[in-house]
Amino acid sequence: MGMRILGWGTALPDKVVTNADLEKTLETSDEWIVERSGIRERRIGDSTTDLAVGAGRAAIGKAGVDPASIDLMILATTTPDQQVPATSAQVHHELQLSGGAFDLNAACSGFVYALVTANALLSTGPKRILVVGAETLSRITDWTDRNTAVLFGDGGGAIVVESVPDEGQLLAWDLGLDAEARHILQADHGGYIKMDGREVFKRAVRVMVDSAKRTLEQAKVRPEEVKLLVPHQANIRIIQSACDRLGIDREKAALVMHRTGNTSSASIPLALVDAIEQGRLEDGDLVLLAGFGAGMTWGTALIRWQA
Ligand code: UT7
């Protein structure tokens, strides 16, 4: 058994914060932020529930299915609205879904972890699963710390998947974790994100490339056969460096970070949906999702696109 993607959607807060806005309160510049990260603006506001509901509703609408026919939801997030209950409970209620729902925290790899989990669960009972990545990183960002404040944003993205009797669209995947590096990116309860940016950068390129190679080898696919790379949107230089090392043309990367910043679990679905809406995908195209983040986690997944 496998999975088929039925619908997709996103949600972003209305409020835009540009690099020029940040220049007013931080010792930074638009030039530095664009050159070092690729980010020009980010969206700030709403709750994680609001963004998950907005993205989920759009994905269900695109799929054209009854919300009650969705019998499981997985919400990837590092920024739940409450400690208890899980944010997925309120999202499940507002979307009027059936079955169960749970939150999953694998940091910025969360969406890939959730998709792989959904794919596996589809062969055990549920027929349709809503997979969401939604974050309000602005709530755990120290807006006086220029090392992190220029990087993060809020947003949500979602897809609806359904079980099919054949291999389906998820061809291969690789999930991993190096807990030795868990201290280089963290936020305590009630605290802010603290990050050793250079160390994260170095490791991010390495784990993304190694994981992508394992996934491509599993599927017996050559890097040049990949039509679209959908990487975690943390830094344009990480993405370019990974592309070069993998042998995937830089132009094949889906990019939204210039207008969203780094939205952790939401960044891969935001970039994927943007690429779909720009008409960058045709049936049969191979799409490689690649996440990395705190933990340090990583996850790559190869999909054969079928609209
Ligand atoms: O989603 C989770 C994964 N997170 C990531 O993938 C983030 C990975 N890391 C990065 O993206 C990059 O390391 C950053 C964008 C965070 C930083 O870029 P960098 O090229 O690694 O800069 P750096 O940390 O080496 O800092 C260079 C200089 C420093 O000054 P000195 O020590 O050379 O005098 C920083 O203090 O830039 C300074 N700096 C800034 N200057 C202006 C740091 N932040 C800023 C800023 N504006 N916002």
XYZ file of C-alpha atoms and ligand atoms in Angstrom:
355
model
C 0.000 0.000 0.000
C 1.045 3.598 -0.450
C -0.189 7.167 -0.423
C -1.624 9.598 -2.903
C -1.654 13.383 -2.384
C -5.171 14.766 -2.793
C -4.897 18.422 -1.843
C -2.620 21.125 -0.468
C -2.905 24.530 1.155
C -1.114 27.199 3.160
C -1.816 29.997 5.611
C 0.262 33.056 6.492
C -0.433 35.864 8.966
C -1.345 39.257 7.472
C 1.386 41.245 9.180
C 4.559 41.632 7.112
C 7.801 42.518 8.895
C 10.502 43.608 6.460
C 14.237 43.758 7.008
C 13.871 47.547 6.961
C 11.453 47.259 9.911
C 14.063 45.264 11.841
C 16.748 47.841 11.048
C 14.793 50.273 13.241
C 15.200 48.203 16.424
C 18.276 46.036 15.824
C 21.882 46.690 14.884
C 21.459 45.008 11.520
C 20.918 45.844 7.865
C 18.795 44.632 4.989
C 22.023 43.995 3.102
C 23.461 41.725 5.834
C 20.240 39.724 6.239
C 19.711 39.201 2.492
C 23.324 38.323 1.817
C 23.748 35.950 4.798
C 20.322 34.293 4.794
C 18.307 35.164 1.659
C 15.433 36.508 3.798
C 13.773 39.839 2.874
C 10.595 39.737 4.952
C 8.610 37.431 7.199
C 4.960 37.150 8.333
C 4.176 37.489 12.030
C 1.010 36.810 14.023
C -1.941 34.471 14.657
C -1.788 31.307 16.746
C -0.434 27.939 15.665
C -4.044 26.696 15.742
C -5.188 29.515 13.397
C -2.424 28.784 10.891
C -2.956 25.008 11.040
C -6.714 25.440 10.588
C -6.214 27.876 7.687
C -3.767 25.609 5.875
C -5.785 22.478 6.683
C -9.033 24.008 5.437
C -7.387 25.081 2.183
C -5.903 21.592 1.656
C -9.229 19.864 2.353
C -10.970 22.294 -0.018
C -8.441 21.601 -2.751
C -8.845 17.842 -2.193
C -12.607 18.301 -2.509
C -13.361 15.833 0.288
C -15.657 15.938 3.304
C -13.574 16.867 6.394
C -15.346 14.050 8.258
C -13.810 11.566 5.806
C -10.361 12.432 7.175
C -9.719 9.885 9.880
C -6.400 11.117 11.284
C -4.458 14.363 11.571
C -0.773 14.854 12.328
C 0.313 18.375 13.261
C 4.052 18.950 13.072
C 4.934 21.886 15.296
C 7.573 23.095 17.740
C 5.320 25.929 18.916
C 2.099 24.410 20.303
C -0.410 26.916 21.691
C -0.659 25.100 25.011
C 1.350 22.476 26.824
C -1.828 20.387 27.279
C -3.898 19.527 25.333
C -2.033 19.094 22.081
C -2.735 21.881 19.569
C -4.016 19.221 17.166
C -7.079 18.774 19.430
C -8.379 22.298 18.741
C -7.457 22.061 15.052
C -9.296 18.722 14.793
C -12.346 20.331 16.423
C -12.358 23.448 14.208
C -11.933 21.433 11.011
C -14.541 18.849 12.121
C -12.327 15.886 11.308
C -12.929 12.263 12.323
C -10.612 9.818 14.055
C -7.594 10.885 16.060
C -5.038 13.665 15.992
C -1.643 14.246 17.524
C 1.208 16.758 17.582
C 4.643 15.746 16.403
C 7.807 17.674 17.266
C 10.854 16.934 15.139
C 11.741 20.641 14.845
C 12.284 21.827 11.265
C 12.254 18.228 9.984
C 8.740 17.862 11.418
C 6.797 17.929 8.174
C 8.905 15.173 6.606
C 8.627 13.086 9.797
C 4.846 13.614 9.750
C 4.524 12.658 6.086
C 6.544 9.458 6.531
C 4.476 8.615 9.634
C 1.225 9.233 7.740
C 2.403 7.015 4.877
C 3.089 4.180 7.317
C -0.209 4.614 9.182
C -2.224 4.498 5.955
C -1.456 0.787 5.699
C -2.820 0.127 9.206
C -6.368 1.521 9.065
C -6.857 5.244 8.374
C -7.890 5.985 4.787
C -7.255 9.729 4.694
C -4.799 11.756 6.757
C -4.308 15.502 7.049
C -0.609 16.311 7.469
C 0.074 19.839 8.716
C 3.163 21.870 9.578
C 2.332 25.076 11.471
C 4.421 27.402 13.616
C 4.405 30.669 15.495
C 8.151 30.993 15.993
C 7.675 34.735 16.637
C 6.467 33.783 20.137
C 9.769 32.095 21.020
C 12.001 34.610 19.246
C 13.938 37.180 21.265
C 13.269 40.310 19.213
C 16.291 42.030 20.786
C 18.734 39.310 19.614
C 19.939 40.048 16.097
C 21.456 36.561 15.792
C 18.007 34.984 15.662
C 15.370 37.739 15.275
C 16.152 38.305 11.609
C 15.616 34.651 10.718
C 12.244 33.390 11.931
C 8.598 33.783 10.920
C 5.117 32.274 11.322
C 3.108 30.181 8.865
C 1.374 26.930 8.058
C 1.144 24.402 5.245
C -0.837 21.188 4.835
C -1.578 18.279 2.525
C -4.292 15.622 2.470
C -3.101 12.098 1.704
C -5.128 8.984 0.952
C -4.229 5.285 0.877
C -3.861 3.521 -2.477
C -3.363 -0.191 -3.127
C -0.132 0.290 -5.127
C 3.288 1.740 -4.214
C 1.874 5.262 -4.160
C 3.753 8.542 -4.413
C 6.233 8.228 -1.533
C 9.053 6.230 -3.092
C 11.764 6.368 -0.418
C 12.686 8.210 2.755
C 15.328 8.632 5.409
C 14.827 9.991 8.930
C 17.636 10.557 11.394
C 18.867 12.263 14.523
C 22.229 13.204 16.028
C 21.512 13.960 19.676
C 25.176 14.912 20.262
C 24.184 18.185 18.566
C 21.022 18.808 20.589
C 22.563 21.830 22.395
C 23.368 23.895 19.294
C 19.742 24.912 18.766
C 17.267 24.990 21.636
C 14.515 26.855 23.494
C 13.541 26.184 27.121
C 9.922 26.256 28.334
C 8.972 29.921 28.415
C 12.291 30.909 26.859
C 13.632 31.968 23.481
C 15.443 30.196 20.666
C 19.201 30.082 21.198
C 21.340 28.975 18.306
C 24.982 28.484 17.406
C 24.327 29.541 13.808
C 27.689 28.605 12.343
C 27.595 25.115 13.842
C 24.011 24.529 12.694
C 24.966 25.751 9.215
C 27.903 23.359 8.916
C 25.996 20.334 10.137
C 22.841 21.205 8.176
C 24.582 20.965 4.818
C 26.214 17.677 5.792
C 23.118 15.907 7.119
C 20.895 17.145 4.317
C 23.302 15.882 1.658
C 23.956 12.519 3.361
C 20.268 11.886 3.986
C 19.287 12.886 0.452
C 21.886 10.486 -0.953
C 20.495 7.617 1.128
C 16.945 8.338 -0.032
C 17.945 8.619 -3.701
C 19.991 5.412 -3.506
C 17.056 3.564 -1.951
C 14.857 4.615 -4.879
C 17.680 4.042 -7.405
C 17.291 7.614 -8.599
C 20.195 9.804 -9.765
C 20.362 13.390 -8.395
C 19.992 14.839 -11.882
C 16.644 13.023 -12.225
C 15.182 15.121 -9.380
C 12.895 17.777 -10.868
C 12.274 19.797 -7.718
C 14.137 20.011 -4.421
C 11.974 21.280 -1.558
C 14.425 22.086 1.221
C 13.833 23.484 4.689
C 13.863 27.271 4.244
C 16.532 28.290 6.758
C 19.239 29.863 4.649
C 19.757 30.258 0.893
C 23.466 29.481 1.284
C 22.731 26.136 3.001
C 20.422 25.227 0.111
C 22.901 26.259 -2.594
C 25.717 24.435 -0.894
C 23.603 21.255 -0.556
C 22.533 21.502 -4.222
C 26.152 21.820 -5.366
C 27.284 18.847 -3.295
C 24.369 16.684 -4.414
C 24.703 17.578 -8.072
C 21.213 19.103 -8.270
C 20.947 22.394 -10.207
C 20.355 25.333 -7.852
C 17.420 26.426 -10.037
C 15.603 23.229 -9.074
C 15.205 24.356 -5.442
C 11.807 25.651 -4.310
C 12.339 28.907 -2.412
C 9.980 30.990 -0.295
C 12.266 32.102 2.513
C 12.730 35.561 0.975
C 9.108 36.324 1.906
C 8.429 33.904 4.820
C 11.709 33.612 6.736
C 12.380 30.321 8.493
C 9.037 28.841 9.595
C 10.395 25.495 10.860
C 7.813 22.695 10.292
C 5.793 24.939 7.975
C 8.629 25.775 5.617
C 8.635 22.630 3.450
C 4.858 22.625 2.770
C 4.954 26.396 2.147
C 7.703 25.924 -0.439
C 6.067 22.841 -1.971
C 2.692 24.530 -2.407
C 4.352 27.633 -3.850
C 6.098 25.462 -6.469
C 2.841 23.655 -7.300
C 0.996 26.961 -7.694
C 3.738 28.331 -9.932
C 3.176 25.344 -12.223
C 6.647 23.948 -11.634
C 5.448 20.326 -11.405
C 4.122 17.908 -13.984
C 2.805 14.406 -13.433
C 5.631 11.923 -12.990
C 8.179 14.504 -11.758
C 10.433 13.434 -8.887
C 10.316 15.762 -5.874
C 12.832 15.548 -3.046
C 11.786 17.013 0.322
C 14.712 17.742 2.650
C 14.423 18.915 6.245
C 16.928 19.459 9.057
C 16.636 21.127 12.421
C 16.986 21.075 16.196
C 17.742 17.735 17.770
C 19.599 17.600 15.470
C 17.022 15.904 13.266
C 16.906 15.390 9.546
C 14.450 13.863 7.122
C 14.325 13.432 3.358
C 11.532 11.955 1.265
C 11.263 11.285 -2.458
C 7.836 11.745 -4.032
C 6.602 11.052 -7.541
C 4.314 13.968 -8.321
C 0.766 13.196 -9.474
C -1.724 16.042 -9.441
O 15.825 26.055 11.210
C 16.840 25.606 12.048
C 18.114 25.602 11.368
N 18.762 26.898 11.458
C 19.652 27.225 10.538
O 19.818 26.477 9.613
C 20.478 28.456 10.708
C 21.886 28.129 10.316
N 22.810 29.247 10.388
C 22.708 30.299 9.586
O 21.814 30.398 8.772
C 23.813 31.353 9.643
O 24.844 30.874 10.475
C 23.318 32.721 10.181
C 22.431 33.383 9.133
C 22.567 32.525 11.466
C 24.516 33.632 10.436
O 25.292 33.768 9.253
P 26.865 33.579 9.307
O 27.375 33.883 7.973
O 27.131 32.198 9.873
O 27.316 34.705 10.303
P 28.104 34.559 11.662
O 27.255 33.956 12.713
O 29.418 33.935 11.370
O 28.305 36.090 12.021
C 29.123 36.959 11.220
C 29.106 38.345 11.842
C 29.348 38.335 13.337
O 30.158 39.436 13.660
P 31.732 39.265 13.900
O 31.850 38.266 15.019
O 32.277 38.753 12.592
O 32.150 40.632 14.257
C 27.973 38.505 13.927
O 28.009 39.141 15.187
O 27.829 38.944 11.664
C 27.324 39.404 12.908
N 25.877 39.303 12.920
C 25.079 40.245 12.391
N 25.347 41.413 11.768
C 24.300 42.125 11.323
C 25.099 38.327 13.399
N 23.799 38.587 13.204
C 23.761 39.776 12.566
C 22.712 40.573 12.070
N 23.035 41.738 11.455
N 21.415 40.217 12.179
